Coordinates of C-alpha atoms in Angstrom, one line a residue:
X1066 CA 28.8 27.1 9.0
X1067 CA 25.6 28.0 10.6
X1068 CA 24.1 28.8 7.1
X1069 CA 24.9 25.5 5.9
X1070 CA 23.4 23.6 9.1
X1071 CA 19.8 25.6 9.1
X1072 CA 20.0 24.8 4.6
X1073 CA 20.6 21.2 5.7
X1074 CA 17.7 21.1 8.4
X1075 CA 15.7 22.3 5.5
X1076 CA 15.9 19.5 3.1
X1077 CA 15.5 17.3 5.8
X1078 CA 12.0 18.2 7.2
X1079 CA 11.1 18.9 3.3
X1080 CA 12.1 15.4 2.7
X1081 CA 10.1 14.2 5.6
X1082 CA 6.9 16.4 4.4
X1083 CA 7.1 14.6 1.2
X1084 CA 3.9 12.5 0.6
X1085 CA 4.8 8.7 0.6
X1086 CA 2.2 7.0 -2.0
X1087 CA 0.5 3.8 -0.5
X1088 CA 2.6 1.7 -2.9
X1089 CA 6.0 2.8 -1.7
X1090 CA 7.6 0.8 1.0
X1091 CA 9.7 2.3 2.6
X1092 CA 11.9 -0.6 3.3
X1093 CA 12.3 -1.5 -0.7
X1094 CA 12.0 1.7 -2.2
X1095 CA 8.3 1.4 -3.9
X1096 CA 6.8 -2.2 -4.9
X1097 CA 6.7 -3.5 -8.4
X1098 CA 3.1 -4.3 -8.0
X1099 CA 2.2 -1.4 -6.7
X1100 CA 3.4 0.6 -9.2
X1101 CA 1.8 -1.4 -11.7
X1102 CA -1.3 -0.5 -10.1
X1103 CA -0.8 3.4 -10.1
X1104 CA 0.0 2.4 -13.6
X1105 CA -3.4 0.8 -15.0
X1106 CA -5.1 3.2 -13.0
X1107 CA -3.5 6.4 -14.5
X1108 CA -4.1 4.4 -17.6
X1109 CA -8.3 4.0 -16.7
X1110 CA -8.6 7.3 -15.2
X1111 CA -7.6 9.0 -18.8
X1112 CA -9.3 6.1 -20.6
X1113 CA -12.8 7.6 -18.6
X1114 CA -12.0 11.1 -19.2
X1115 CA -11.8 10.5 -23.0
X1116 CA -14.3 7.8 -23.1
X1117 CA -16.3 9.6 -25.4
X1118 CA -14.4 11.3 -27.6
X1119 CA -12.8 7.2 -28.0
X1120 CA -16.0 5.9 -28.8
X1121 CA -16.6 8.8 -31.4
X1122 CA -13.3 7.5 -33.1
X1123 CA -14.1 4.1 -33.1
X1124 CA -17.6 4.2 -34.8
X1125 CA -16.3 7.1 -37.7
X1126 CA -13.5 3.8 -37.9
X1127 CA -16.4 1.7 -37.9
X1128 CA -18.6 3.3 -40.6
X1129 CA -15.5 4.6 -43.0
X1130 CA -14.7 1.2 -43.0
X1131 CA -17.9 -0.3 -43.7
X1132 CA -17.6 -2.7 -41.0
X1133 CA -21.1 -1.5 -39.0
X1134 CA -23.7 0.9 -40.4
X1135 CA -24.3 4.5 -38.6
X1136 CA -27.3 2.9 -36.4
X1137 CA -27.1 -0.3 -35.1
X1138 CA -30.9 -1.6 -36.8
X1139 CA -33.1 -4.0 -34.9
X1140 CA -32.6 -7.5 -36.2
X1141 CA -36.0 -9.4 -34.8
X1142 CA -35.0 -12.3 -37.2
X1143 CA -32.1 -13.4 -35.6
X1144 CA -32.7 -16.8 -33.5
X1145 CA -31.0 -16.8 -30.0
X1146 CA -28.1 -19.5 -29.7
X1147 CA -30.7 -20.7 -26.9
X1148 CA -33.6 -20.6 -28.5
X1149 CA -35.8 -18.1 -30.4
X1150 CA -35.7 -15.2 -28.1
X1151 CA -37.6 -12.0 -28.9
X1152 CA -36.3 -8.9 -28.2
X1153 CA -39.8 -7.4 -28.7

């Protein structure tokens, strides 16, 4: 009986050491928007860990494709939608 009362104490004051994440509330069990949150930030943190190897992939897309050249080339003829701008 004993054994089962100190096992039980256990869980509890693990339960209580458990971290509670600034979205959970306590009262409702996490919020919706703050999970949603955690989620897009998860999402960006990966995003900027792979950033480059994602922008690799897109220009090989790019240039298999034929939709952009390898370089991006310097276009001084183009006229600025407000006026003649140059770059130069």
């Amino acid at each position: 009986m004993e054994e089962q009362d100190h096992a039980e104490e256990q869980e509890e004051s693990q339960e209580e050491e458990a971290p509670q994440l600034a979205f959970e509330d306590s009262d409702h069990e996490g919020s919706e928007m703050g999970e949603h949150i955690m989620q897009r930030l998860r999402y960006f943190e990966n995003l900027s860990e792979h950033q480059a190897e994602h922008i690799a992939t897109l220009s090989a897309l790019l240039v298999t494709h034929g939709v952009a050249p390898p370089a991006m080339p310097h276009f001084p003829e183009l006229k600025s939608p407000v006026g003649n701008h140059d770059p130069n």
